[in-house]
Amino acid sequence: MALTFDEARACVLREAGVSMGTETVLLAEADGRVLAEEIAADRDYPPFPRSARDGFAVRSADLPGEMRVIGEVRAGEAFTGAVTAGEAVEIMTGAPLPDGADAVVMVEHTERHGERVSIPRSIVAGENFSPLGIEARAGNAVIEAGIRIGYAEVALLATVGHTQVLVHQRPRVAIIATGDEIVDFDQHPAPHQIRNSNAASLAVQVQRAGGTPEILGIARDNYESTRAQIQLGLEADLLLLSGGVSAGKYDLVEKVLAEFGARFFFDRVKIQPGQPLVFGKVEDKIFFGLPGNPGSTMITFETIARAAIEKAQGLRDPALPLLRARLTGPVRHKPGLTRFLPAVLSADGATIAPMVSHGSGDVAALARCNAFLVTDPDRECWAAGEDIRVLVK
Ligand code: AMP
Ligand code: MG
């Protein structure tokens, strides 16, 4: 049964679940990992009313007017006195607002005369400082489990004093290339042979998805070899196969998986490249049979299989953001499929240029492009200047 692209992705998101346990890692190693605990604020943030400007802490009711400057407070200091009527305290960005003050006037809006400062304009209470606890209250959650940790999340963990963090373990993802024509990429191929580039690209994609790639041996196009490699592959947390899922006489992957008791959720998706994509489970173990053309393998992993690896490690909402850009030239395709076509996206992301590519085996074109333009299955042509969806490589 052939699914549309959206149906296939939805099916994977539905069937894939969290399968990995947790481990504690140091903050310096947390980038890219999926948070497995809710993080709470250890105190109020900001922990004191914090000035957002260099200027003068004042009572808004006194303005406009001339104030007596009773002291100074710098970031990292606490002012011991209080601001009373007609008084101001010189204050720096990041310093705590002194008691009695209810606003900060920017230094640019003041004129200093020795012990006095004149402020010609009025100000609203609350201006130019962040009240205590406005960002987070002590004990309240600041981020929830299931998000991927990046630089801002690391900053938050550091802010609240987490030197370690609980994350999901990385899934081990077995990668099996199939085909009698394939040789390891460090081997010299005979004229009728090709190097195993799919294992190389998949290993990178798996790593970027947060998994640990395990490249297994090449399964030859016979039952014994395919069976032996799949048996090994099923020991990992997830299994990816490339090739051997088309309708050819020697495409044995589905047949062998069926012998292992596989349940198949789909074995055809209306996309190009990658139509004969297979998704299923042996017991609870997820596998994908990715079509072997390098472009098919890359695209089907990126747009559909990656979500399962992300869910396995607890990511709550695997995303596939498609941007929009203006075409520099026309695009025409035969409707019915969602196509991912190599293209060049301008540096500012505004325009996209379709690229000449010689099919889904054209690895050189795949390496030269920096994006794929994404066709709608129910539309036939786009003129230059029209917007089209874009998947960034
Ligand atoms: P298949 O899906 O097995 O019919 O393979 C389709 C095409 O992709 C064939 O031209 C293969 O030679 C090529 N191909 C299959 N597996 C790989 C691989 N691991 N690395 C590079 N190309 C491959
Ligand atoms: Mg093959």
Coordinates of C-alpha atoms and ligand atoms in Angstrom, one line a residue:
M1 CA 0.0 0.0 0.0
A2 CA 1.4 3.4 -1.0
L3 CA 1.2 6.3 1.5
T4 CA 1.5 10.0 0.8
F5 CA 4.6 11.7 2.3
D6 CA 2.6 13.2 5.1
E7 CA 0.9 9.9 5.9
A8 CA 4.2 8.1 6.0
R9 CA 5.8 10.6 8.3
A10 CA 2.7 10.5 10.5
C11 CA 2.8 6.7 10.6
V12 CA 6.4 6.8 11.8
L13 CA 5.7 9.4 14.5
R14 CA 2.8 7.3 15.7
E15 CA 4.6 3.9 15.7
A16 CA 8.0 5.1 17.1
G17 CA 8.3 5.7 20.8
V18 CA 10.9 6.3 23.5
S19 CA 12.9 3.1 23.8
M20 CA 16.1 4.4 25.4
G21 CA 16.9 4.6 29.1
T22 CA 18.7 7.5 30.7
E23 CA 22.2 8.5 31.8
T24 CA 23.8 11.4 33.5
V25 CA 26.3 13.5 31.5
L26 CA 28.4 16.6 32.3
L27 CA 27.1 19.9 30.9
A28 CA 30.0 20.1 28.5
E29 CA 28.8 16.9 26.9
A30 CA 25.1 17.7 26.8
D31 CA 24.9 19.4 23.5
G32 CA 22.7 17.5 21.1
R33 CA 21.3 15.1 23.8
V34 CA 17.6 14.9 24.7
L35 CA 16.7 16.1 28.2
A36 CA 15.2 13.3 30.3
E37 CA 14.2 15.4 33.4
E38 CA 12.3 18.5 34.1
I39 CA 14.5 21.4 35.2
A40 CA 13.4 23.7 37.9
A41 CA 14.6 27.1 38.9
D42 CA 16.8 26.9 42.0
R43 CA 15.8 30.4 43.0
D44 CA 13.9 33.3 41.6
Y45 CA 15.1 34.7 38.3
P46 CA 16.2 37.4 38.3
P47 CA 17.1 36.8 42.0
F48 CA 16.8 40.6 42.6
P49 CA 15.2 43.4 40.7
R50 CA 17.9 43.9 38.0
S51 CA 18.7 47.1 36.2
A52 CA 18.6 46.8 32.4
R53 CA 20.4 50.1 31.8
D54 CA 23.3 52.2 32.9
G55 CA 21.6 55.3 34.5
F56 CA 19.9 56.4 37.7
A57 CA 17.5 54.5 40.0
V58 CA 14.7 56.9 40.9
R59 CA 11.2 57.2 42.2
S60 CA 9.0 57.8 39.2
A61 CA 6.8 60.2 41.1
D62 CA 9.7 62.6 41.5
L63 CA 10.2 63.1 37.7
P64 CA 10.8 65.3 35.9
G65 CA 13.1 67.2 38.2
E66 CA 16.5 67.5 39.8
M67 CA 17.6 64.7 42.2
R68 CA 20.4 64.4 44.8
V69 CA 22.7 61.5 43.9
I70 CA 23.2 59.6 47.2
G71 CA 25.5 56.9 45.9
E72 CA 26.3 54.3 43.2
V73 CA 25.6 50.6 42.7
R74 CA 27.5 48.5 40.3
A75 CA 26.7 45.0 39.1
G76 CA 27.8 42.5 41.7
E77 CA 27.2 45.0 44.6
A78 CA 24.2 45.5 46.8
F79 CA 23.1 49.0 47.8
T80 CA 22.5 49.2 51.5
G81 CA 20.5 52.4 51.8
A82 CA 17.2 53.3 50.2
V83 CA 16.0 56.0 47.7
T84 CA 13.7 58.5 49.3
A85 CA 11.9 61.6 47.9
G86 CA 14.2 63.7 45.7
E87 CA 17.0 61.2 45.6
A88 CA 18.6 59.0 42.9
V89 CA 21.3 56.3 42.9
E90 CA 23.7 56.0 40.0
I91 CA 23.2 52.4 38.7
M92 CA 24.9 50.1 36.2
T93 CA 23.4 47.4 34.0
G94 CA 22.9 44.2 36.0
A95 CA 23.0 45.9 39.4
P96 CA 20.2 45.4 41.9
L97 CA 17.6 48.2 42.1
P98 CA 17.9 49.9 45.5
D99 CA 15.0 49.9 47.9
G100 CA 12.6 52.8 47.3
A101 CA 13.4 53.2 43.6
D102 CA 10.8 52.0 41.1
A103 CA 12.4 52.8 37.7
V104 CA 15.8 53.4 36.0
V105 CA 16.4 56.4 33.8
M106 CA 18.9 55.9 31.1
V107 CA 22.1 57.9 31.5
E108 CA 21.6 59.3 28.0
H109 CA 18.4 61.1 29.3
T110 CA 20.1 62.8 32.3
E111 CA 22.5 65.6 33.0
R112 CA 24.9 65.3 35.9
H113 CA 26.0 68.4 37.9
G114 CA 28.3 67.3 40.7
E115 CA 26.1 65.8 43.5
R116 CA 22.9 66.4 41.5
V117 CA 21.3 65.0 38.4
S118 CA 18.6 66.7 36.4
I119 CA 16.1 64.5 34.5
P120 CA 13.9 66.5 32.2
R121 CA 11.5 63.8 31.2
S122 CA 9.0 61.7 33.2
I123 CA 9.1 57.9 33.5
V124 CA 6.6 55.1 34.2
A125 CA 7.2 52.9 37.3
G126 CA 8.8 49.6 36.3
E127 CA 10.8 51.0 33.4
N128 CA 14.3 49.7 32.6
F129 CA 14.6 47.0 35.2
S130 CA 13.5 43.3 35.4
P131 CA 11.4 42.7 38.5
L132 CA 12.5 39.9 40.9
G133 CA 11.2 36.5 39.7
I134 CA 9.8 37.8 36.4
E135 CA 11.6 35.1 34.3
A136 CA 11.1 32.2 36.7
R137 CA 10.0 31.5 40.3
A138 CA 12.0 29.3 42.6
G139 CA 10.9 25.6 42.3
N140 CA 9.0 26.1 39.0
A141 CA 9.9 24.2 35.8
V142 CA 11.9 26.2 33.4
I143 CA 12.3 23.5 30.7
E144 CA 10.5 20.2 30.3
A145 CA 11.9 16.8 29.4
G146 CA 11.9 15.8 25.7
I147 CA 13.7 18.8 24.2
R148 CA 17.1 18.7 22.5
I149 CA 19.8 20.5 24.4
G150 CA 21.6 23.2 22.5
Y151 CA 23.6 26.3 23.5
A152 CA 20.7 28.2 25.0
E153 CA 19.5 25.1 27.0
V154 CA 23.1 24.7 28.2
A155 CA 23.1 28.3 29.3
L156 CA 19.9 27.7 31.3
L157 CA 21.3 24.6 32.9
A158 CA 24.4 26.6 33.9
T159 CA 22.2 29.4 35.2
V160 CA 20.3 27.2 37.5
G161 CA 23.4 25.4 38.7
H162 CA 23.2 22.0 36.9
T163 CA 26.7 20.8 36.4
Q164 CA 25.3 17.4 35.2
V165 CA 22.1 16.6 33.5
L166 CA 19.9 13.5 32.9
V167 CA 19.6 12.7 29.2
H168 CA 18.4 9.7 27.2
Q169 CA 20.9 7.3 26.0
R170 CA 21.9 7.4 22.3
P171 CA 20.2 4.6 20.3
R172 CA 22.7 2.2 18.6
V173 CA 21.6 2.2 15.0
A174 CA 22.8 -0.7 12.8
I175 CA 23.5 0.1 9.2
I176 CA 23.4 -2.7 6.6
A177 CA 24.1 -2.0 3.0
T178 CA 22.9 -4.7 0.6
G179 CA 23.9 -5.6 -3.0
D180 CA 26.3 -7.9 -4.9
E181 CA 27.8 -4.8 -6.6
I182 CA 28.8 -3.0 -3.4
V183 CA 32.4 -3.0 -1.9
D184 CA 33.6 -1.4 1.3
F185 CA 34.5 2.2 0.6
D186 CA 38.1 1.6 1.5
Q187 CA 38.3 -1.1 -1.2
H188 CA 39.2 -0.7 -4.9
P189 CA 36.1 -1.5 -6.9
A190 CA 36.2 -3.6 -10.1
P191 CA 34.6 -1.8 -13.1
H192 CA 31.2 -3.3 -12.4
Q193 CA 31.3 -2.6 -8.7
I194 CA 30.6 0.5 -6.6
R195 CA 31.7 1.7 -3.2
N196 CA 29.4 1.6 -0.2
S197 CA 28.7 5.4 0.0
N198 CA 25.3 4.8 1.7
A199 CA 26.9 3.5 4.9
A200 CA 29.1 6.6 5.0
S201 CA 26.2 9.0 4.5
L202 CA 23.9 7.2 6.8
A203 CA 26.5 7.1 9.6
V204 CA 26.7 10.9 9.4
Q205 CA 22.9 11.3 9.4
V206 CA 22.5 8.9 12.3
Q207 CA 25.1 10.7 14.3
R208 CA 23.4 14.0 13.6
A209 CA 20.1 12.5 14.6
G210 CA 21.6 11.7 18.0
G211 CA 22.2 8.0 17.4
T212 CA 25.4 5.9 17.4
P213 CA 25.9 4.4 14.0
E214 CA 27.2 0.8 13.8
I215 CA 28.1 -0.1 10.2
L216 CA 27.7 -3.8 9.7
G217 CA 28.9 -6.0 6.9
I218 CA 27.4 -5.8 3.4
A219 CA 24.5 -8.2 2.9
R220 CA 24.8 -10.0 -0.5
D221 CA 21.8 -10.5 -2.7
N222 CA 21.1 -14.0 -1.4
Y223 CA 18.9 -15.3 1.5
E224 CA 21.7 -16.6 3.7
S225 CA 23.8 -13.4 3.7
T226 CA 20.8 -11.1 4.1
R227 CA 19.5 -13.3 6.9
A228 CA 22.8 -13.3 8.7
Q229 CA 23.2 -9.5 8.5
I230 CA 19.6 -8.8 9.6
Q231 CA 20.0 -11.2 12.5
L232 CA 23.0 -9.1 13.7
G233 CA 21.3 -5.8 12.9
L234 CA 18.3 -6.7 15.1
E235 CA 20.7 -6.7 18.1
A236 CA 21.0 -2.9 17.8
D237 CA 18.3 -0.5 19.0
L238 CA 17.2 0.3 15.4
L239 CA 18.0 -1.2 12.1
L240 CA 18.6 0.6 8.8
L241 CA 19.1 -1.3 5.5
S242 CA 19.9 0.3 2.2
G243 CA 19.0 -1.3 -1.1
G244 CA 17.2 -4.5 -1.9
V245 CA 13.6 -3.1 -1.4
S246 CA 12.6 -2.6 -5.1
A247 CA 10.7 -5.1 -7.2
G248 CA 13.8 -6.8 -8.7
K249 CA 14.3 -10.5 -8.6
Y250 CA 17.2 -10.1 -6.1
D251 CA 15.5 -7.6 -3.8
L252 CA 15.2 -9.8 -0.8
V253 CA 15.1 -7.5 2.2
E254 CA 11.3 -7.6 2.7
K255 CA 11.1 -11.3 2.3
V256 CA 13.9 -12.0 4.8
L257 CA 12.4 -9.5 7.3
A258 CA 9.1 -11.3 6.9
E259 CA 10.8 -14.6 7.9
F260 CA 11.8 -12.8 11.1
G261 CA 8.2 -12.1 11.8
A262 CA 8.2 -8.5 10.7
R263 CA 5.1 -6.3 10.7
F264 CA 5.1 -3.9 7.8
F265 CA 3.5 -0.5 8.2
F266 CA 4.2 0.6 4.7
D267 CA 6.4 -0.4 1.8
R268 CA 5.7 2.3 -0.7
V269 CA 5.6 6.1 -0.3
K270 CA 4.6 8.6 -2.9
I271 CA 7.9 10.5 -2.9
Q272 CA 10.8 10.8 -5.3
P273 CA 13.5 9.8 -4.7
G274 CA 12.7 6.9 -2.5
Q275 CA 9.3 5.4 -3.4
P276 CA 10.0 1.8 -2.3
L277 CA 10.7 2.9 1.3
V278 CA 9.9 0.1 3.9
F279 CA 9.0 0.7 7.5
G280 CA 8.2 -2.0 10.1
K281 CA 9.0 -3.7 13.3
V282 CA 10.3 -7.1 14.3
E283 CA 8.7 -7.5 17.7
D284 CA 9.3 -4.0 19.1
K285 CA 12.4 -3.2 17.1
I286 CA 12.0 -0.6 14.4
F287 CA 13.6 -1.1 11.0
F288 CA 13.7 0.8 7.8
G289 CA 14.4 -0.6 4.3
L290 CA 15.8 2.5 2.5
P291 CA 16.0 2.3 -1.3
G292 CA 19.6 2.0 -2.4
N293 CA 20.1 4.9 -4.7
P294 CA 22.2 7.3 -2.8
G295 CA 19.7 10.2 -3.2
S296 CA 16.9 7.9 -2.1
T297 CA 18.8 6.7 1.0
M298 CA 19.7 10.3 2.0
I299 CA 16.2 11.7 1.5
T300 CA 14.2 8.9 3.0
F301 CA 16.4 8.9 6.0
E302 CA 16.3 12.6 6.5
T303 CA 12.6 13.1 5.9
I304 CA 11.1 10.0 7.4
A305 CA 13.5 7.6 9.2
R306 CA 15.2 10.2 11.3
A307 CA 12.1 10.9 13.3
A308 CA 12.1 7.4 14.7
I309 CA 15.7 7.8 15.9
E310 CA 14.7 11.0 17.5
K311 CA 11.7 9.6 19.2
A312 CA 13.7 6.6 20.4
Q313 CA 15.9 9.0 22.4
G314 CA 12.9 10.8 23.9
L315 CA 12.6 13.8 21.6
R316 CA 9.0 14.9 22.1
D317 CA 8.4 16.7 18.8
P318 CA 10.6 15.6 15.9
A319 CA 10.5 18.4 13.4
L320 CA 11.0 18.7 9.7
P321 CA 11.0 22.4 9.0
L322 CA 10.3 23.2 5.4
L323 CA 11.1 26.9 4.5
R324 CA 9.8 28.8 1.6
A325 CA 12.0 30.6 -1.0
R326 CA 11.5 32.3 -4.3
L327 CA 12.4 30.3 -7.4
T328 CA 14.9 31.8 -9.8
G329 CA 13.7 29.6 -12.6
P330 CA 10.6 27.5 -13.5
V331 CA 9.9 24.0 -12.1
R332 CA 7.7 21.4 -13.7
H333 CA 7.0 17.9 -12.6
K334 CA 4.6 15.1 -13.1
P335 CA 2.1 15.4 -10.3
G336 CA 1.4 12.6 -7.9
L337 CA 4.6 12.6 -5.9
T338 CA 6.3 14.8 -3.3
R339 CA 9.7 15.3 -4.9
F340 CA 12.9 16.5 -3.3
L341 CA 15.1 18.0 -6.0
P342 CA 18.6 19.2 -5.5
A343 CA 18.8 23.0 -5.6
V344 CA 20.9 25.9 -4.5
L345 CA 19.5 28.2 -1.8
S346 CA 20.9 31.7 -1.7
A347 CA 23.0 32.6 1.4
D348 CA 20.2 34.8 2.8
G349 CA 17.6 32.0 2.2
A350 CA 15.5 34.3 -0.1
T351 CA 15.8 32.6 -3.4
I352 CA 16.3 29.0 -4.7
A353 CA 17.8 27.9 -8.0
P354 CA 16.8 24.5 -9.4
M355 CA 19.9 22.4 -10.3
V356 CA 20.7 20.0 -13.0
S357 CA 20.9 16.5 -11.5
H358 CA 21.1 13.2 -13.3
G359 CA 18.7 11.3 -11.0
S360 CA 18.9 10.0 -7.5
G361 CA 22.2 8.2 -8.1
D362 CA 24.0 11.5 -8.9
V363 CA 26.1 11.8 -5.7
A364 CA 28.1 14.7 -7.2
A365 CA 24.9 16.8 -7.6
L366 CA 23.8 15.8 -4.1
A367 CA 27.1 17.0 -2.7
R368 CA 27.0 20.3 -4.7
C369 CA 23.5 21.3 -3.7
N370 CA 22.7 22.9 -0.3
A371 CA 19.0 22.3 -0.3
F372 CA 16.2 20.4 -1.9
L373 CA 13.1 22.1 -3.4
V374 CA 10.0 20.2 -2.4
T375 CA 7.2 19.8 -4.9
D376 CA 3.5 19.5 -3.9
P377 CA 2.1 16.3 -5.3
D378 CA -1.1 18.0 -6.6
R379 CA 0.6 20.8 -8.6
E380 CA 2.3 20.6 -11.9
C381 CA 4.4 23.8 -12.4
W382 CA 5.9 26.8 -10.7
A383 CA 7.1 29.9 -12.6
A384 CA 10.2 31.8 -11.8
G385 CA 9.5 34.3 -9.0
E386 CA 6.9 32.0 -7.3
D387 CA 7.5 30.6 -3.8
I388 CA 8.3 26.9 -3.3
R389 CA 8.9 24.7 -0.2
V390 CA 12.6 24.1 0.7
L391 CA 14.3 21.4 2.7
V392 CA 17.7 22.7 3.8
K393 CA 20.5 20.1 3.5
Ligands
AMP1 P1 18.7 -1.1 -5.0 O1 17.8 -0.2 -4.1 O2 19.4 -2.2 -4.2 O3 18.0 -1.6 -6.2 O4 19.9 -0.1 -5.5 C1 19.6 0.9 -6.3 C2 20.9 1.6 -6.8 O5 21.6 2.1 -5.7 C3 21.8 0.7 -7.5 O6 22.3 1.3 -8.7 C4 22.9 0.4 -6.5 O7 24.1 0.2 -7.1 C5 22.9 1.7 -5.7 N1 23.3 1.4 -4.3 C6 22.8 0.4 -3.6 N2 23.4 0.3 -2.4 C7 24.3 1.3 -2.4 C8 25.3 1.7 -1.5 N3 25.4 1.0 -0.3 N4 26.1 2.7 -1.8 C9 26.0 3.3 -3.0 N5 25.1 3.0 -3.9 C10 24.3 2.0 -3.6
MG2 MG 20.4 -3.9 -4.8

